[in-house]
Amino acid sequence: MTSLDTPLGKAADRQDERLATPQGIGDAVRAAVRRTRDGDLGMLPVVAGIVVIWTIFQSLNQTFLSSTNLVNLAFEMVPLGVIALGVVCVLLVGQIDLSVGSVSGVSAAATAVVMVKHEQPMALAIAVAIGSGCAIGWLYGQILNRFGVPSFVVTLGGLLAFLGTQLWLLRDQNAINLPYDSPLVKFAQVWFVPEALAYVFAVAAGGGFLAVGWVRARSRRRAGLSSASMPWLGLQAGLLAAALLFTVYYLNRTRGVPWMFMLFVTLVLMVHYVLKKTKFGRSLYAVGGNAEAARRAGINVRAVYTSAFVMCSALAATGGVLAAARLAAANQSTGTADVNLNAIAAAVIGGTSLFGGRGTAFAALLGVLVIQSISSGLTLLNLDSSYRFIITGLVLLVAVALDSAARRSRQAHGRG
Amino acid sequence: MTAPAAPTAPTVLSLRGVSKQFGAVAALTGIDLDVAAGEVVAVVGDNGAGKSTLVKILSGVYTPDGGTISFHGREVSLGTPADAQAIGIATVFQDLALCENLDVKANLFLGQELRPWMLDDVAMETRSWELLRELSARIPTLDVPVAALSGGQRQTVAITRALLGKPEVILLDEPTAALGVAQTAEVLNLIERLRGNGLGVVMISHNMDDVRAVADRVAVLRLGRNNGVFDARTVTSEQVVAAITGAADNVVAQRAARRASAGPRADADPRTDTAPRPDSGPRKEKELP
Ligand SMILES: Nc1ncnc2c1ncn2[C@@H]1O[C@H](COP(=O)(O)OP(=O)(O)OP(=O)(O)O)[C@@H](O)[C@H]1O
Ligand SMILES: [Mg+2]
């Protein structure tokens, strides 16, 4: 690749005189503050929300931030988080899936039926469950593309139909228990990352962040483009590693870091890569931003819709398998009640726009942390689900209001 | 009516009897059009004459109801925009068709990203800057979403995008409508460079100066039908306007006549006859992308 000629010794992308060129850490911080004020909120509101929620619950009940409870939280947030990760994908293309709860319920039931009733191997049961999830997503995509039915109607139909399927699968007994000695249940209840390995992961995350940033900065410099300053990168990587090391240390004081949580983090990172670093991910954002423009750019919009729904339903099914594993059972209420709305709320609270074209995989991680923290805190306070519904509803309302307000502010400040 | 200049170079794109119906409205009826390699064909016509519809048919956005389209003499069917891009037809749409939530470089490479499974952001950004500089684009940074750009900046982005895929034919639907003086001249220069490199260019414009400055032939559409093809070197603006409006005694001619009788200065509309041709101005000789 040829590097561009750079008059004035400025990087190729920093030559317009109207452009403020950040120098050093101070400028980088100031730029971040200005971005936030203009409505490019990113992760900030949800992180602030988590701090507030944790402070409140900790002051009401000293055990909330205890290591034991946080390990529990790390377990509990996974099934819902995996479902929310799928919801992010459909919201990105400007669609919605209201049936993720039912799909996870069917998948939980299917896992139990295949594994326990038909005494088939665990791997087959999981494959059947996730495979049916893919099929459901494909079906949604076809209905949307062929008949142009709005996705909220299609998936509302799916919500009922798959709830029915779940009840039918479990028609003989209300619940099917999974054997406690199956790896699936152990994975969701008692398997932890060995202490030392968990520290290695934490350091590796910081190192990986630094390495990726360094490689990127180097190739940008070689191409004559501006690049992040090394001290700034180092500071970010250091903070990340320190935060993770402390988390690992704190969780290791009791049971440790669940492998199931590591699975969730891995899925988040994978989806993040797909969204940000592949052509396919780009096309999800493009279709959510302006479907007609995406079509004219040669993107197969129908295929993009179908893949988004397949990803969503497959992840919902995976969440269902994990929920069954966590409970060591599939029953008629798995995935019902508030799972649907909680998963959508988690995605939106995490910063995924309901208007399409905006959002990241980390939205699912942070959003579900908010939702599960509320749920766990209220359980510790012995408050029943009525409070949980009300409070989660209010938080969702705040998140959606923030999304709309931020959108207006972005438009006023030219940040799309 | 002047006889159309016989194209010397081989015809790249050829339309015969193309029609398009929108409900009760016949937007296009029996359109014939030829575009040779290294030729700029201007398509002019009043608002609603069907120019954009023609462009959308050629770019695969609409499928025609009748007629044939041939590319290098072979009949093609342009079912989707991807088909048109694949055979080498690139388009700048009148409404630009950009994704406002994506940043400039993502829009430029939309649908043709480098390294699909591990996007090469650095190469894409470098290439974006090269192309934008060539068009003297006034875009300070590529990191902002397109929503943050002015109308002219967006138009520049849309034009730049059309150049990325090494097309053989490029369709420009009012490419200079929102551009400033310098950028308009750059786009006209660009069109001449494209012609010099053997591309066929279809340019739609309401600006007679631009049309006469760069076009080789002028095809007039009127109410969705062909209304004459003129040699741009010999035709007068009056003749084109007459073909566009369908009458020699049209509102444009009446205005010109009124002005002529009012003052000694204007013997014709100054916008159409005395404008300098851009190739008399400063001109950058650059290699094409
Ligand atoms: N999608 C559509 N649905 C229905 N009618 C349409 C559609 N697109 C265009 N038309 C009609 O087709 C005719 C031609 O429209 P077109 O956009 O091609 O005009 P144009 O020559 O590009 O005009 P302008 O100079 O204003 O851009 C108009 O009468 C318009 O109303
Ligand atoms: Mg038009």
XYZ file of C-alpha atoms and ligand atoms in Angstrom:
737
model
C 0.000 0.000 0.000
C 1.299 3.430 -0.846
C 1.259 6.045 1.822
C -0.300 9.374 0.983
C 1.796 12.456 0.631
C 1.403 14.440 3.798
C 2.102 18.140 3.494
C 2.776 20.008 6.737
C 3.845 16.716 8.267
C 0.250 15.967 9.199
C -1.387 12.559 8.899
C -3.438 12.040 5.747
C -6.709 12.117 7.644
C -5.821 15.179 9.720
C -5.122 17.771 7.059
C -8.283 19.808 7.026
C -7.543 22.982 8.939
C -10.990 22.927 10.574
C -10.090 19.695 12.296
C -8.909 19.737 15.889
C -6.009 17.320 16.206
C -5.901 15.657 19.617
C -2.483 15.418 21.201
C -1.809 13.278 24.226
C -4.030 11.836 26.879
C -5.641 15.087 28.007
C -7.058 15.784 24.562
C -8.283 12.215 24.197
C -10.219 12.531 27.463
C -11.630 15.940 26.501
C -12.750 14.580 23.120
C -14.548 11.723 24.867
C -16.358 14.156 27.168
C -17.455 16.308 24.223
C -18.688 13.249 22.307
C -20.841 12.253 25.241
C -22.306 15.742 25.625
C -23.254 15.778 21.944
C -25.360 12.676 22.446
C -22.902 10.036 21.298
C -23.450 8.313 24.605
C -21.920 4.947 23.922
C -21.585 2.853 27.057
C -21.614 5.709 29.530
C -25.293 5.790 30.652
C -25.429 2.069 31.267
C -22.157 2.034 33.221
C -23.443 4.954 35.289
C -26.699 3.069 35.754
C -24.870 -0.008 37.049
C -22.931 2.104 39.561
C -26.146 3.707 40.843
C -28.018 0.415 41.077
C -25.146 -1.334 42.872
C -24.738 1.534 45.321
C -28.424 1.528 46.187
C -28.703 -2.218 46.678
C -25.456 -2.424 48.618
C -26.694 0.239 51.033
C -29.956 -1.679 51.469
C -28.360 -5.079 51.908
C -24.701 -5.666 52.741
C -24.613 -9.051 51.014
C -25.443 -7.631 47.590
C -21.841 -6.954 46.568
C -20.511 -9.998 48.400
C -18.381 -12.381 46.396
C -20.972 -15.151 46.738
C -23.736 -13.010 45.341
C -21.623 -11.721 42.471
C -20.654 -15.269 41.496
C -24.352 -16.057 41.469
C -24.982 -12.990 39.353
C -22.302 -14.158 36.910
C -24.223 -17.421 36.538
C -27.706 -15.960 36.421
C -27.028 -13.355 33.782
C -25.780 -15.816 31.159
C -28.992 -17.353 29.745
C -30.735 -13.982 29.490
C -27.550 -12.340 28.229
C -27.150 -14.831 25.383
C -30.769 -14.202 24.392
C -30.213 -10.423 24.547
C -27.173 -10.817 22.296
C -29.477 -12.215 19.622
C -31.957 -9.405 20.175
C -29.168 -6.895 19.471
C -28.740 -8.477 16.022
C -32.387 -8.065 15.004
C -32.633 -4.579 16.492
C -29.560 -3.605 14.441
C -31.354 -4.339 11.173
C -34.338 -2.335 12.382
C -36.548 -5.325 13.179
C -37.723 -6.867 16.427
C -38.264 -10.361 17.758
C -40.891 -10.632 20.474
C -40.711 -14.419 20.617
C -37.191 -14.953 21.993
C -38.623 -16.092 25.339
C -40.848 -18.732 23.759
C -38.048 -19.878 21.472
C -35.767 -20.324 24.465
C -38.542 -22.217 26.255
C -39.101 -24.587 23.316
C -35.391 -25.147 23.072
C -35.120 -25.943 26.784
C -38.007 -28.375 26.484
C -36.524 -29.970 23.355
C -33.176 -30.456 25.087
C -34.825 -32.196 28.031
C -37.106 -34.347 25.883
C -34.292 -35.562 23.625
C -31.837 -36.065 26.462
C -34.042 -37.541 29.163
C -37.183 -38.937 27.540
C -35.455 -40.369 24.476
C -32.184 -40.975 26.286
C -30.094 -39.564 23.464
C -26.599 -38.104 23.931
C -26.321 -34.573 25.271
C -24.616 -33.247 22.149
C -27.499 -34.414 19.985
C -30.024 -32.771 22.309
C -28.192 -29.459 22.166
C -27.850 -29.711 18.381
C -31.571 -30.390 18.009
C -32.429 -27.411 20.220
C -30.128 -24.923 18.499
C -30.971 -26.362 15.078
C -34.669 -25.736 15.669
C -33.756 -22.210 16.746
C -32.040 -21.651 13.393
C -35.061 -23.067 11.569
C -37.409 -20.738 13.441
C -35.285 -17.708 12.551
C -35.175 -18.792 8.924
C -38.954 -19.119 8.919
C -39.367 -15.587 10.324
C -37.038 -14.250 7.650
C -39.012 -15.962 4.881
C -42.352 -14.654 6.142
C -40.958 -11.133 6.470
C -39.357 -11.185 3.013
C -42.115 -12.915 1.088
C -45.229 -11.434 2.602
C -43.833 -8.220 4.010
C -45.561 -8.792 7.350
C -44.009 -6.497 9.981
C -41.686 -8.498 12.169
C -43.438 -7.598 15.400
C -46.611 -9.276 14.119
C -44.790 -12.352 12.797
C -42.888 -12.839 16.021
C -45.960 -12.133 18.140
C -47.525 -15.073 16.315
C -44.341 -17.027 17.004
C -44.536 -16.131 20.678
C -47.866 -17.921 21.024
C -47.145 -20.758 18.619
C -43.864 -21.720 20.276
C -45.260 -21.332 23.768
C -47.871 -23.861 22.632
C -45.142 -26.113 21.257
C -43.310 -25.951 24.561
C -46.429 -26.907 26.521
C -47.119 -29.730 24.063
C -43.555 -31.093 24.390
C -43.977 -31.181 28.168
C -47.618 -32.315 28.067
C -47.070 -35.566 30.054
C -45.186 -34.113 32.939
C -44.943 -30.453 33.882
C -41.190 -30.597 34.177
C -38.385 -32.850 33.029
C -35.382 -32.931 35.311
C -31.934 -33.111 33.813
C -29.549 -35.531 35.530
C -27.283 -33.699 37.980
C -24.224 -35.587 36.803
C -24.603 -34.511 33.172
C -21.813 -32.182 31.981
C -24.454 -29.694 30.857
C -25.784 -29.203 34.384
C -22.316 -29.209 35.919
C -21.258 -26.587 33.414
C -24.094 -24.352 34.543
C -23.756 -24.973 38.258
C -20.360 -26.089 39.515
C -17.679 -25.690 36.884
C -15.303 -22.817 37.547
C -12.199 -21.514 35.844
C -9.145 -22.608 37.903
C -7.922 -19.665 39.980
C -4.571 -19.219 38.278
C -6.068 -19.597 34.803
C -8.599 -16.875 35.591
C -5.759 -14.462 36.378
C -4.066 -15.483 33.155
C -7.276 -14.652 31.266
C -7.457 -11.235 32.901
C -3.879 -10.374 31.998
C -4.348 -11.822 28.505
C -7.372 -9.585 27.966
C -5.341 -6.478 28.802
C -2.436 -7.701 26.699
C -4.718 -8.584 23.814
C -6.290 -5.144 23.933
C -2.853 -3.552 23.850
C -1.602 -5.817 21.057
C -4.628 -5.231 18.833
C -4.401 -1.484 19.449
C -0.664 -1.478 18.760
C -0.934 -3.437 15.501
C -3.727 -1.162 14.367
C -1.821 2.001 15.285
C 1.284 0.723 13.510
C -0.465 -0.103 10.251
C -2.232 3.260 10.357
C 1.063 5.054 10.926
C 2.672 3.190 8.053
C -0.180 4.229 5.791
C 0.301 7.840 6.830
C -2.901 8.003 8.854
C -3.295 9.364 12.362
C -3.069 6.769 15.103
C -3.850 6.453 18.774
C -1.004 7.524 21.048
C 0.833 4.704 22.793
C 0.466 6.125 26.326
C -3.290 6.420 25.844
C -3.500 2.822 24.595
C -1.303 1.639 27.446
C -3.442 3.470 29.978
C -6.623 1.908 28.619
C -5.097 -1.581 28.544
C -3.729 -1.137 32.056
C -7.090 -0.031 33.427
C -8.819 -2.931 31.701
C -6.361 -5.489 33.072
C -6.522 -3.974 36.570
C -10.331 -4.043 36.597
C -10.422 -7.635 35.378
C -7.724 -8.757 37.827
C -9.655 -7.244 40.694
C -12.886 -8.899 39.513
C -11.152 -12.271 39.281
C -9.569 -11.803 42.699
C -12.917 -10.882 44.216
C -14.813 -13.785 42.656
C -11.970 -16.186 43.518
C -12.463 -15.336 47.199
C -15.457 -17.645 47.082
C -16.288 -19.940 44.220
C -14.540 -18.228 41.333
C -15.327 -17.359 37.721
C -17.935 -19.681 36.193
C -17.040 -21.322 32.883
C -20.561 -20.532 31.767
C -19.777 -16.845 32.179
C -16.663 -17.304 30.063
C -18.857 -18.841 27.352
C -21.034 -15.732 27.424
C -18.018 -13.424 27.183
C -16.675 -15.484 24.287
C -20.002 -15.237 22.461
C -20.075 -11.472 23.029
C -16.555 -11.098 21.643
C -17.405 -13.269 18.638
C -20.531 -11.279 17.819
C -18.551 -8.086 18.344
C -15.972 -9.230 15.807
C -18.634 -10.193 13.284
C -20.430 -6.860 13.668
C -17.373 -4.624 13.520
C -14.814 -6.432 11.409
C -16.721 -8.306 8.713
C -18.550 -7.286 5.593
C -21.597 -9.133 6.871
C -21.639 -7.101 10.086
C -21.331 -3.891 8.082
C -24.327 -4.922 6.047
C -26.393 -5.397 9.233
C -25.699 -1.785 10.203
C -26.316 -0.590 6.639
C -29.686 -2.313 6.366
C -30.725 -0.926 9.748
C -29.642 2.572 8.735
C -31.188 2.727 5.272
C -32.447 -0.502 3.750
C -33.010 1.009 0.287
C -29.490 2.467 0.179
C -28.103 -0.901 1.239
C -30.038 -2.603 -1.534
C -28.735 -0.148 -4.119
C -25.209 -0.777 -2.863
C -25.706 -4.364 -3.969
C -26.408 -5.829 -0.534
C -28.891 -8.691 -0.502
C -31.228 -7.103 2.023
C -33.503 -10.130 2.299
C -30.579 -12.396 3.098
C -29.441 -9.925 5.737
C -32.880 -9.919 7.391
C -32.983 -13.710 7.326
C -29.499 -14.056 8.817
C -30.298 -11.559 11.559
C -33.378 -13.558 12.536
C -31.443 -16.831 12.351
C -28.732 -15.407 14.601
C -31.353 -14.126 17.027
C -33.337 -17.353 17.255
C -30.204 -19.507 17.413
C -28.890 -17.437 20.311
C -32.323 -17.513 21.964
C -32.290 -21.307 21.671
C -28.775 -21.407 23.130
C -30.028 -19.253 25.997
C -32.850 -21.761 26.492
C -30.417 -24.691 26.714
C -28.364 -22.763 29.272
C -31.485 -21.847 31.263
C -32.463 -25.513 31.428
C -28.922 -26.418 32.463
C -28.905 -23.735 35.151
C -32.189 -25.009 36.568
C -31.292 -28.675 35.925
C -34.782 -28.929 34.483
C -37.068 -27.760 31.720
C -40.548 -26.878 32.840
C -43.615 -25.278 31.375
C -42.635 -21.837 32.612
C -39.052 -21.820 31.292
C -38.670 -18.781 29.089
C -42.146 -17.455 29.783
C -43.285 -14.462 31.815
C -40.718 -11.676 31.627
C -37.883 -13.356 29.679
C -38.989 -11.813 26.375
C -39.218 -8.293 27.575
C -36.171 -8.575 29.812
C -34.035 -9.676 26.863
C -35.257 -6.809 24.696
C -34.909 -4.405 27.634
C -31.339 -5.587 28.228
C -30.389 -4.886 24.619
C -31.970 -1.438 24.700
C -30.651 -0.513 28.149
C -27.194 -1.470 26.904
C -27.469 1.152 24.184
C -28.952 -0.635 21.167
C -31.288 1.687 19.320
C -34.868 0.614 18.689
C -34.676 2.658 15.486
C -32.099 0.331 13.918
C -28.505 0.738 12.803
C -26.966 1.464 16.208
C -25.730 -0.861 18.910
C -22.926 -3.209 19.843
C -22.517 -6.694 21.221
C -21.399 -5.219 24.539
C -24.879 -3.722 24.881
C -26.145 -7.205 25.701
C -23.462 -7.748 28.359
C -24.002 -4.439 30.144
C -27.777 -4.395 29.710
C -28.232 -7.833 31.169
C -25.960 -6.876 34.065
C -28.392 -4.059 34.890
C -31.467 -6.281 34.660
C -29.992 -9.156 36.654
C -28.601 -6.791 39.295
C -32.083 -5.407 39.876
C -33.555 -8.874 40.000
C -30.889 -10.180 42.352
C -31.053 -7.125 44.617
C -34.806 -7.347 44.972
C -34.594 -11.062 45.710
C -32.101 -10.332 48.492
C -34.538 -7.783 49.905
C -37.265 -10.431 49.840
C -39.359 -8.320 47.548
C -41.564 -10.272 45.192
C -41.729 -10.058 41.411
C -44.271 -7.242 41.407
C -41.487 -4.837 42.409
C -39.105 -6.402 39.938
C -41.525 -5.821 37.071
C -42.175 -2.222 38.089
C -38.528 -1.314 38.546
C -37.334 -3.080 35.394
C -40.124 -1.340 33.518
C -39.027 2.056 34.813
C -35.374 1.399 33.947
C -36.407 0.376 30.439
C -38.427 3.566 30.133
C -35.419 5.636 31.170
C -33.213 3.771 28.677
C -35.626 4.304 25.784
C -36.069 7.966 26.706
C -32.274 8.348 26.773
C -32.052 6.656 23.369
C -34.579 9.066 21.869
C -33.063 12.132 23.534
C -29.560 11.112 22.495
C -30.779 10.574 18.956
C -32.156 14.099 18.841
C -28.967 15.513 20.321
C -26.845 13.577 17.832
C -28.875 15.015 14.995
C -28.356 18.518 16.378
C -24.614 17.981 16.768
C -24.009 16.070 13.561
C -23.133 12.722 14.971
C -25.707 10.699 13.076
C -33.381 18.597 -35.404
C -29.713 17.781 -35.796
C -28.837 14.262 -36.747
C -27.196 12.358 -33.917
C -23.475 12.039 -34.239
C -22.509 8.570 -35.265
C -20.630 7.003 -32.387
C -17.133 6.099 -33.494
C -16.157 3.920 -30.531
C -17.912 0.591 -29.935
C -21.254 0.849 -28.184
C -21.107 -0.384 -24.604
C -24.632 0.090 -23.429
C -27.614 -0.031 -25.686
C -31.312 0.282 -24.907
C -34.127 -0.569 -27.282
C -37.786 0.099 -26.588
C -37.418 0.216 -22.812
C -40.690 0.930 -21.004
C -41.717 1.309 -17.404
C -45.182 1.709 -15.985
C -45.996 2.923 -12.460
C -49.635 2.054 -11.978
C -51.502 4.262 -14.439
C -48.439 6.421 -15.177
C -46.281 5.427 -18.134
C -43.000 6.767 -16.790
C -41.019 5.547 -19.812
C -42.273 4.464 -23.236
C -40.094 2.880 -25.912
C -36.804 4.476 -24.902
C -33.795 3.944 -27.201
C -30.361 5.028 -26.049
C -26.777 4.154 -26.977
C -23.670 4.860 -24.962
C -20.277 4.272 -26.519
C -17.011 3.747 -24.699
C -15.306 7.083 -24.124
C -18.495 9.020 -24.670
C -20.513 11.329 -22.443
C -24.227 11.228 -23.117
C -26.295 13.860 -21.373
C -29.900 12.974 -20.708
C -32.047 16.042 -20.250
C -35.734 16.595 -19.721
C -38.231 18.393 -17.572
C -39.095 17.394 -14.034
C -40.880 14.086 -14.145
C -39.708 13.306 -17.694
C -38.451 9.919 -16.536
C -34.704 10.504 -16.297
C -34.277 9.053 -12.820
C -36.519 6.147 -13.714
C -34.220 5.408 -16.656
C -31.180 5.510 -14.385
C -32.816 3.207 -11.880
C -33.634 0.703 -14.600
C -30.023 0.740 -15.783
C -28.743 0.275 -12.242
C -31.009 -2.659 -11.503
C -33.216 -0.865 -8.982
C -36.338 -1.165 -11.163
C -36.984 -3.916 -13.665
C -38.311 -2.603 -16.975
C -41.745 -3.704 -18.203
C -40.556 -4.029 -21.779
C -37.611 -3.562 -24.124
C -34.069 -4.823 -24.100
C -30.803 -3.685 -22.567
C -27.546 -4.883 -24.087
C -24.066 -4.565 -22.717
C -21.264 -4.979 -25.265
C -23.855 -6.248 -27.691
C -25.070 -9.012 -25.405
C -28.547 -8.770 -23.961
C -28.460 -8.564 -20.165
C -31.082 -8.650 -17.462
C -30.464 -6.310 -14.576
C -32.576 -7.902 -11.874
C -30.786 -6.452 -8.874
C -28.347 -3.601 -8.203
C -25.699 -6.262 -7.624
C -26.203 -7.514 -11.226
C -25.627 -4.038 -12.617
C -22.522 -3.533 -10.486
C -21.182 -6.937 -11.458
C -21.250 -6.176 -15.180
C -19.680 -2.766 -14.575
C -22.424 -0.169 -14.287
C -21.953 2.250 -11.380
C -24.517 4.823 -10.367
C -24.791 8.074 -8.467
C -28.436 8.329 -7.543
C -30.337 11.575 -7.353
C -31.212 10.875 -3.716
C -27.609 9.673 -3.171
C -28.663 6.484 -1.321
C -26.216 6.749 1.570
C -26.536 5.167 5.009
C -26.606 8.075 7.418
C -25.616 5.986 10.431
C -22.385 4.775 8.817
C -19.265 6.882 8.523
C -17.841 8.133 5.252
C -15.452 5.280 4.570
C -18.038 2.652 5.421
C -20.400 4.288 2.942
C -17.762 4.503 0.225
C -16.980 0.798 0.431
C -20.503 -0.377 1.218
C -21.101 -3.677 -0.534
C -17.512 -3.869 -1.807
C -15.496 -3.922 1.405
C -11.896 -5.111 1.241
C -11.186 -8.448 2.961
C -14.794 -9.457 3.793
C -13.863 -11.594 6.801
C -11.384 -9.206 8.376
C -12.119 -5.733 7.098
C -9.009 -3.890 5.996
C -9.919 -0.531 7.523
C -6.529 1.011 6.889
C -6.481 0.201 3.168
C -10.074 1.359 2.797
C -9.366 4.632 4.561
C -6.216 5.281 2.523
C -8.052 4.600 -0.722
C -10.937 6.813 0.404
C -8.596 9.731 1.012
C -6.908 9.235 -2.373
C -10.196 9.354 -4.231
C -11.615 12.220 -2.185
C -8.467 14.309 -2.679
C -8.672 13.693 -6.388
C -12.132 15.233 -6.378
C -10.877 18.061 -4.135
C -13.539 17.008 -1.672
C -13.989 19.345 1.259
C -14.563 16.655 3.861
C -12.559 17.236 7.052
C -12.730 13.730 8.475
C -13.946 10.286 7.470
C -14.835 9.247 10.989
C -18.120 11.106 11.189
C -21.387 9.521 10.158
C -22.720 10.764 6.843
C -25.573 12.415 8.752
C -23.029 15.044 9.801
C -22.112 16.072 6.239
C -23.504 18.920 4.171
C -25.540 18.206 1.044
C -22.611 18.841 -1.272
C -20.242 16.741 0.814
C -22.729 13.889 0.626
C -22.950 14.260 -3.119
C -19.160 14.070 -3.314
C -19.238 10.899 -1.233
C -21.830 9.393 -3.559
C -19.774 10.253 -6.648
C -16.593 8.909 -5.081
C -18.350 5.672 -4.260
C -19.323 5.145 -7.885
C -15.653 5.237 -8.908
C -14.510 2.520 -6.528
C -15.576 -0.577 -8.402
C -13.719 0.158 -11.698
C -16.927 0.504 -13.710
C -17.223 0.603 -17.518
C -20.327 2.743 -17.553
C -21.131 5.354 -14.966
C -24.567 6.889 -14.491
C -24.721 10.292 -12.825
C -28.176 11.527 -11.846
C -27.772 15.281 -11.331
C -24.271 14.909 -9.898
C -23.599 18.624 -9.537
C -26.993 19.751 -8.236
C -25.715 20.507 -4.717
C -22.086 21.300 -5.474
C -20.142 24.525 -5.126
C -18.298 26.182 -8.020
C -14.970 24.458 -7.480
C -16.461 21.025 -6.853
C -18.678 21.348 -9.921
C -15.622 22.095 -12.027
C -13.848 19.120 -10.448
C -16.750 16.834 -11.271
C -16.789 18.097 -14.855
C -13.031 17.500 -15.016
C -13.621 14.054 -13.596
C -16.224 13.299 -16.238
C -13.717 14.275 -18.915
C -11.070 12.090 -17.327
C -13.525 9.193 -17.224
C -14.236 9.726 -20.897
C -10.519 9.890 -21.603
C -10.122 6.531 -19.923
C -12.732 4.983 -22.161
C -15.696 4.835 -19.808
C -19.179 5.473 -21.025
C -20.816 8.234 -19.006
C -24.517 9.013 -18.762
C -25.024 12.382 -17.117
C -28.362 13.781 -16.133
C -28.457 17.496 -15.542
C -30.764 20.466 -15.655
C -27.806 22.778 -16.150
C -27.294 23.537 -19.845
C -23.803 24.929 -19.186
C -22.648 21.687 -17.656
C -24.279 19.662 -20.388
C -22.688 21.666 -23.174
C -19.371 21.717 -21.351
C -18.788 17.988 -21.216
C -21.386 16.067 -23.208
C -20.755 14.572 -26.630
C -24.396 13.930 -27.294
C -27.568 15.198 -25.699
C -30.566 12.898 -25.481
C -33.853 14.586 -24.682
C -36.654 12.867 -22.806
C -40.087 14.348 -22.853
C -43.012 12.849 -20.949
C -41.271 9.497 -20.854
C -40.444 9.318 -24.577
C -37.348 9.991 -26.700
C -37.557 13.496 -28.064
C -34.389 13.730 -30.096
C -30.670 13.151 -29.792
C -28.361 16.083 -30.574
C -24.684 16.556 -31.206
C -23.576 18.646 -28.249
C -20.966 20.568 -30.297
C -23.408 21.968 -32.811
C -26.737 22.168 -31.048
C -27.848 25.449 -29.535
C -29.432 25.744 -26.139
C -32.631 26.976 -27.770
C -32.913 23.777 -29.730
C -32.454 21.645 -26.642
C -34.902 23.703 -24.621
C -37.408 23.480 -27.439
C -37.082 19.702 -27.440
C -37.386 19.535 -23.660
C -40.525 21.669 -23.540
C -41.890 20.413 -26.822
C -42.338 23.829 -28.467
C -40.210 26.510 -30.048
C -42.384 29.105 -28.368
C -41.722 28.072 -24.788
C -41.438 29.885 -21.503
C -37.627 29.951 -21.675
C -37.622 31.516 -25.141
C -40.215 34.063 -24.054
C -38.043 35.149 -21.148
C -35.037 35.475 -23.412
C -37.010 37.574 -25.851
C -38.318 39.829 -23.073
C -34.799 40.414 -21.821
C -33.515 41.131 -25.329
C -36.094 43.832 -25.835
C -35.548 45.266 -22.355
C -31.806 45.969 -22.522
C -28.918 45.970 -24.972
C -26.865 43.699 -22.750
C -28.704 40.464 -23.124
C -29.129 39.186 -26.639
C -29.679 35.751 -25.189
C -29.785 34.127 -21.810
C -26.209 34.685 -20.625
C -26.264 31.480 -18.651
C -26.560 29.343 -21.726
C -24.395 30.909 -24.390
C -21.474 32.825 -22.957
C -20.440 30.572 -20.138
C -16.803 29.490 -20.323
C -16.234 25.866 -21.046
C -14.434 24.331 -18.128
C -11.707 22.872 -20.324
C -10.515 26.425 -20.902
C -9.910 26.772 -17.180
C -7.185 25.260 -15.055
C -7.285 21.557 -15.347
C -5.516 18.873 -13.434
C -4.157 16.013 -15.470
C -4.349 13.053 -13.223
C -4.510 9.356 -13.632
C -7.884 7.846 -13.121
C -8.660 5.757 -10.082
N -41.592 4.709 -7.432
C -42.502 5.361 -8.188
N -43.805 5.075 -8.048
C -44.724 5.712 -8.813
N -44.436 6.631 -9.737
C -43.151 6.970 -9.924
C -42.115 6.349 -9.153
N -40.933 6.868 -9.542
C -41.216 7.774 -10.504
N -42.554 7.833 -10.736
C -43.202 8.676 -11.730
O -42.503 8.529 -12.945
C -42.363 9.764 -13.611
C -40.908 10.037 -13.895
O -40.202 10.256 -12.691
P -38.628 10.476 -12.618
O -38.244 10.471 -11.195
O -37.969 9.497 -13.502
O -38.484 11.947 -13.217
P -37.151 12.798 -13.481
O -37.057 12.992 -14.935
O -35.989 12.182 -12.816
O -37.526 14.180 -12.781
P -36.608 15.203 -11.959
O -35.977 16.101 -12.951
O -37.590 15.942 -11.128
O -35.625 14.414 -11.150
C -43.005 10.816 -12.710
O -44.298 11.090 -13.207
C -43.098 10.139 -11.374
O -44.241 10.570 -10.696
Mg -34.766 12.686 -11.290
